[in-house]
Amino acid sequence: AQTVTQSQPEMSVQEAETVTLSCTYDTSESDYYLFWYKQPPSRQMILVIRQEAYKQQNATENRFSVNFQKAAKSFSLKISDSQLGDAAMYFCAYSGGTSYGKLTFGQGTILTVHP
Amino acid sequence: GAGVSQTPSNKVTEKGKYVELRCDPISGHTALYWYRQSLGQGPEFLIYFQGTGAADDSGLPNDRFFAVRPEGSVSTLKIQRTERGDSAVYLCASSLPRGTGANVLTFGAGSRLTVL
């Protein structure tokens, strides 16, 4: 079975600074997808960024980028120029290539942004 | 609709009662998913529908949980004889058919169930 581990229960960052959230996963599949979701107090999960395992290039979405290390099964999220609105719970998630939409989530990291 | 709509937003019930939670997916999204999120945890997969049929119900914890999607759009998650351990946020998500949406789910805001 696939597992996703987020070892940082809480992280904090100063506004305009950079923060990195860690995620590791375990799988025997070669085809899969990795995601970072943001969950604010409103409870709605919002997709931040996704990475297809077969792509070697790290995904980037504006201020958000990932460091995907396939051999190490590591998938960290870097948030640059942090904003107050980035404060939320962040979840790393895995989906196998044959398990379309069936996500395995990590335990989450609470991100606090200080003004 | 523009987004995934879930009702009720909050539901408080007594142990042993029956509850229904409703999910209205994005128009055109044939795939629909239910997840359960306990306090302080990440969401856990319950069931996946492709159209009207349950393609994967391996996450349903026991036979008290059942979900339907009779017309391939709105889905209802049904919980019989509720127990205090069923208290959680129940999240619904939808996506385009396999092969068209790059495996991207859009989530609703969830239904918070509290069993007293």
Short mmCIF file of C-alpha atoms in Angstrom, two decimals:
data_model
loop_
_atom_site.label_atom_id
_atom_site.label_comp_id
_atom_site.label_asym_id
_atom_site.label_seq_id
_atom_site.Cartn_x
_atom_site.Cartn_y
_atom_site.Cartn_z
CA ALA A 1 0.00 0.00 0.00
CA GLN A 2 1.08 3.51 -0.67
CA THR A 3 1.90 5.81 2.23
CA VAL A 4 2.51 9.54 2.40
CA THR A 5 4.40 11.11 5.28
CA GLN A 6 4.59 14.76 6.26
CA SER A 7 7.05 15.02 9.13
CA GLN A 8 6.41 18.68 9.97
CA PRO A 9 3.14 19.11 11.92
CA GLU A 10 3.63 22.89 11.98
CA MET A 11 5.75 25.43 10.15
CA SER A 12 5.94 29.20 10.31
CA VAL A 13 7.34 31.86 8.01
CA GLN A 14 7.63 35.63 7.92
CA GLU A 15 5.67 37.44 5.26
CA ALA A 16 7.71 37.80 2.01
CA GLU A 17 10.10 35.02 3.06
CA THR A 18 10.44 31.50 1.63
CA VAL A 19 9.35 28.29 3.31
CA THR A 20 9.67 24.64 2.32
CA LEU A 21 7.24 21.91 3.36
CA SER A 22 8.46 18.31 3.28
CA CYS A 23 6.76 15.18 2.03
CA THR A 24 7.95 11.64 1.45
CA TYR A 25 6.02 8.74 0.01
CA ASP A 26 6.35 5.05 -0.50
CA THR A 27 5.16 3.18 -3.56
CA SER A 28 6.09 0.31 -5.84
CA GLU A 29 4.31 1.85 -8.82
CA SER A 30 6.22 3.54 -11.63
CA ASP A 31 3.35 5.66 -12.91
CA TYR A 32 1.78 8.05 -10.42
CA TYR A 33 0.90 11.64 -9.60
CA LEU A 34 1.77 13.80 -6.63
CA PHE A 35 -0.16 16.80 -5.40
CA TRP A 36 -0.07 19.56 -2.83
CA TYR A 37 -3.44 20.73 -1.57
CA LYS A 38 -4.17 23.73 0.64
CA GLN A 39 -7.02 23.62 3.16
CA PRO A 40 -7.95 26.95 4.76
CA PRO A 41 -10.40 27.16 7.69
CA SER A 42 -13.24 27.12 5.15
CA ARG A 43 -12.44 23.38 4.80
CA GLN A 44 -12.37 23.38 1.00
CA MET A 45 -9.32 21.60 -0.38
CA ILE A 46 -7.65 23.72 -3.06
CA LEU A 47 -5.14 22.26 -5.49
CA VAL A 48 -1.84 24.13 -5.27
CA ILE A 49 0.37 22.15 -7.63
CA ARG A 50 0.70 18.69 -9.19
CA GLN A 51 3.54 16.63 -10.56
CA GLU A 52 3.47 13.66 -12.91
CA ALA A 53 6.08 11.11 -11.95
CA TYR A 54 7.29 10.53 -15.49
CA LYS A 55 8.20 14.21 -15.87
CA GLN A 56 11.67 15.02 -14.63
CA GLN A 57 11.09 18.76 -14.65
CA ASN A 58 9.83 20.15 -11.36
CA ALA A 59 6.37 21.71 -11.52
CA THR A 60 5.98 25.44 -10.88
CA GLU A 61 2.87 27.56 -10.36
CA ASN A 62 3.69 31.22 -9.76
CA ARG A 63 5.13 31.44 -6.20
CA PHE A 64 4.79 27.69 -5.63
CA SER A 65 7.31 25.14 -6.83
CA VAL A 66 8.21 21.58 -5.98
CA ASN A 67 11.44 19.66 -5.58
CA PHE A 68 10.60 16.19 -6.88
CA GLN A 69 13.27 13.59 -6.11
CA LYS A 70 11.89 10.37 -7.59
CA ALA A 71 14.66 8.06 -6.43
CA ALA A 72 14.43 9.38 -2.89
CA LYS A 73 10.59 9.43 -3.06
CA SER A 74 10.58 12.99 -1.85
CA PHE A 75 8.21 15.77 -2.93
CA SER A 76 8.71 19.08 -1.13
CA LEU A 77 6.78 22.31 -1.69
CA LYS A 78 8.53 25.67 -1.75
CA ILE A 79 6.49 28.81 -1.23
CA SER A 80 8.31 31.98 -2.23
CA ASP A 81 7.38 35.52 -1.19
CA SER A 82 4.96 34.16 1.41
CA GLN A 83 1.70 36.03 1.85
CA LEU A 84 -0.75 36.16 4.75
CA GLY A 85 -3.27 34.35 2.56
CA ASP A 86 -0.95 31.36 2.31
CA ALA A 87 -1.68 30.48 5.94
CA ALA A 88 -3.53 27.14 5.93
CA MET A 89 -3.14 23.40 6.37
CA TYR A 90 -1.15 21.89 3.50
CA PHE A 91 -1.56 18.28 2.46
CA CYS A 92 0.69 16.22 0.25
CA ALA A 93 -1.18 13.54 -1.72
CA TYR A 94 -0.40 10.58 -3.97
CA SER A 95 -2.42 8.96 -6.72
CA GLY A 96 -1.33 5.84 -8.57
CA GLY A 97 -1.60 5.84 -12.33
CA THR A 98 -4.25 3.14 -12.25
CA SER A 99 -6.12 4.59 -9.24
CA TYR A 100 -7.52 7.66 -10.92
CA GLY A 101 -8.66 10.13 -8.30
CA LYS A 102 -8.10 7.80 -5.37
CA LEU A 103 -5.76 9.95 -3.33
CA THR A 104 -3.67 8.97 -0.35
CA PHE A 105 -3.03 12.00 1.83
CA GLY A 106 -0.36 12.81 4.36
CA GLN A 107 -1.15 14.04 7.85
CA GLY A 108 -0.82 17.69 6.91
CA THR A 109 1.36 20.64 7.88
CA ILE A 110 -0.11 23.76 9.46
CA LEU A 111 1.55 26.84 7.96
CA THR A 112 1.48 30.10 9.88
CA VAL A 113 2.52 33.32 8.16
CA HIS A 114 3.69 36.15 10.42
CA PRO A 115 3.28 39.76 9.26
CA GLY B 1 -22.84 24.35 -11.02
CA ALA B 2 -19.67 26.37 -10.76
CA GLY B 3 -18.26 24.31 -7.93
CA VAL B 4 -18.91 21.17 -5.90
CA SER B 5 -21.80 21.80 -3.54
CA GLN B 6 -22.31 19.82 -0.32
CA THR B 7 -25.27 19.91 2.02
CA PRO B 8 -25.72 20.18 4.90
CA SER B 9 -22.68 22.16 5.89
CA ASN B 10 -23.05 20.94 9.45
CA LYS B 11 -25.10 18.11 10.88
CA VAL B 12 -25.50 17.18 14.52
CA THR B 13 -27.21 13.91 15.29
CA GLU B 14 -27.60 11.44 18.10
CA LYS B 15 -25.94 8.07 18.31
CA GLY B 16 -27.97 5.45 16.49
CA LYS B 17 -29.67 7.84 14.08
CA TYR B 18 -29.59 7.72 10.28
CA VAL B 19 -28.02 10.56 8.27
CA GLU B 20 -27.75 11.50 4.62
CA LEU B 21 -25.11 13.80 3.17
CA ARG B 22 -25.55 15.21 -0.32
CA CYS B 23 -23.03 16.15 -2.99
CA ASP B 24 -23.75 18.06 -6.20
CA PRO B 25 -20.69 17.84 -8.48
CA ILE B 26 -19.49 20.19 -11.19
CA SER B 27 -21.58 19.86 -14.34
CA GLY B 28 -19.88 17.50 -16.77
CA HIS B 29 -17.75 15.79 -14.15
CA THR B 30 -18.59 12.12 -14.48
CA ALA B 31 -16.26 11.00 -11.70
CA LEU B 32 -17.29 11.61 -8.08
CA TYR B 33 -15.47 10.77 -4.85
CA TRP B 34 -16.23 10.73 -1.14
CA TYR B 35 -13.53 11.20 1.47
CA ARG B 36 -13.68 11.33 5.27
CA GLN B 37 -11.48 13.66 7.28
CA SER B 38 -11.18 13.11 11.00
CA LEU B 39 -9.98 15.93 13.23
CA GLY B 40 -6.30 16.69 12.67
CA GLN B 41 -5.91 14.08 9.94
CA GLY B 42 -5.68 14.01 6.18
CA PRO B 43 -8.73 12.92 4.19
CA GLU B 44 -9.26 9.19 3.68
CA PHE B 45 -10.83 7.73 0.56
CA LEU B 46 -14.27 6.16 0.92
CA ILE B 47 -15.78 5.54 -2.51
CA TYR B 48 -15.46 6.50 -6.18
CA PHE B 49 -18.23 6.68 -8.76
CA GLN B 50 -17.77 6.70 -12.50
CA GLY B 51 -21.19 7.64 -13.79
CA THR B 52 -23.90 5.85 -11.84
CA GLY B 53 -21.86 2.91 -10.66
CA ALA B 54 -19.46 2.61 -7.75
CA ALA B 55 -16.14 1.81 -9.41
CA ASP B 56 -14.29 1.45 -6.11
CA ASP B 57 -15.90 1.27 -2.66
CA SER B 58 -12.91 -0.22 -0.90
CA GLY B 59 -12.69 2.67 1.57
CA LEU B 60 -16.14 2.28 3.10
CA PRO B 61 -15.41 1.28 6.71
CA ASN B 62 -18.35 -1.08 7.23
CA ASP B 63 -21.84 -1.92 6.03
CA ARG B 64 -23.38 1.02 7.88
CA PHE B 65 -22.00 3.26 5.14
CA PHE B 66 -23.59 3.33 1.71
CA ALA B 67 -23.51 5.78 -1.19
CA VAL B 68 -25.62 6.17 -4.31
CA ARG B 69 -25.55 8.20 -7.49
CA PRO B 70 -28.70 7.11 -9.33
CA GLU B 71 -28.59 9.53 -12.26
CA GLY B 72 -24.86 10.01 -12.56
CA SER B 73 -24.89 13.49 -11.07
CA VAL B 74 -25.90 14.12 -7.44
CA SER B 75 -24.62 11.62 -4.90
CA THR B 76 -25.84 10.82 -1.41
CA LEU B 77 -23.72 9.28 1.33
CA LYS B 78 -25.88 7.39 3.80
CA ILE B 79 -24.82 6.38 7.29
CA GLN B 80 -27.00 4.06 9.34
CA ARG B 81 -26.95 3.62 13.12
CA THR B 82 -24.42 6.41 13.56
CA GLU B 83 -21.69 6.04 16.14
CA ARG B 84 -19.61 8.72 17.87
CA GLY B 85 -16.59 7.56 15.87
CA ASP B 86 -18.37 8.59 12.67
CA SER B 87 -17.91 12.24 13.64
CA ALA B 88 -15.78 13.82 10.92
CA VAL B 89 -15.87 16.10 7.91
CA TYR B 90 -17.13 14.28 4.84
CA LEU B 91 -15.63 15.71 1.67
CA CYS B 92 -16.93 15.21 -1.83
CA ALA B 93 -14.89 15.80 -4.98
CA SER B 94 -15.51 15.50 -8.69
CA SER B 95 -13.36 15.32 -11.79
CA LEU B 96 -13.48 14.95 -15.55
CA PRO B 97 -13.50 11.44 -16.99
CA ARG B 98 -10.30 9.49 -16.82
CA GLY B 99 -7.84 10.56 -19.46
CA THR B 100 -9.17 14.08 -19.82
CA GLY B 101 -8.53 15.88 -16.54
CA ALA B 102 -4.97 15.01 -15.64
CA ASN B 103 -6.29 13.38 -12.47
CA VAL B 104 -7.35 16.68 -10.91
CA LEU B 105 -10.07 16.66 -8.27
CA THR B 106 -12.20 19.64 -7.30
CA PHE B 107 -13.40 19.42 -3.71
CA GLY B 108 -16.46 20.78 -1.99
CA ALA B 109 -16.39 22.49 1.39
CA GLY B 110 -17.48 19.33 3.16
CA SER B 111 -20.22 18.33 5.57
CA ARG B 112 -19.21 18.29 9.23
CA LEU B 113 -20.99 15.46 11.02
CA THR B 114 -21.12 15.41 14.80
CA VAL B 115 -22.58 12.38 16.53
CA LEU B 116 -23.49 12.99 20.17
#
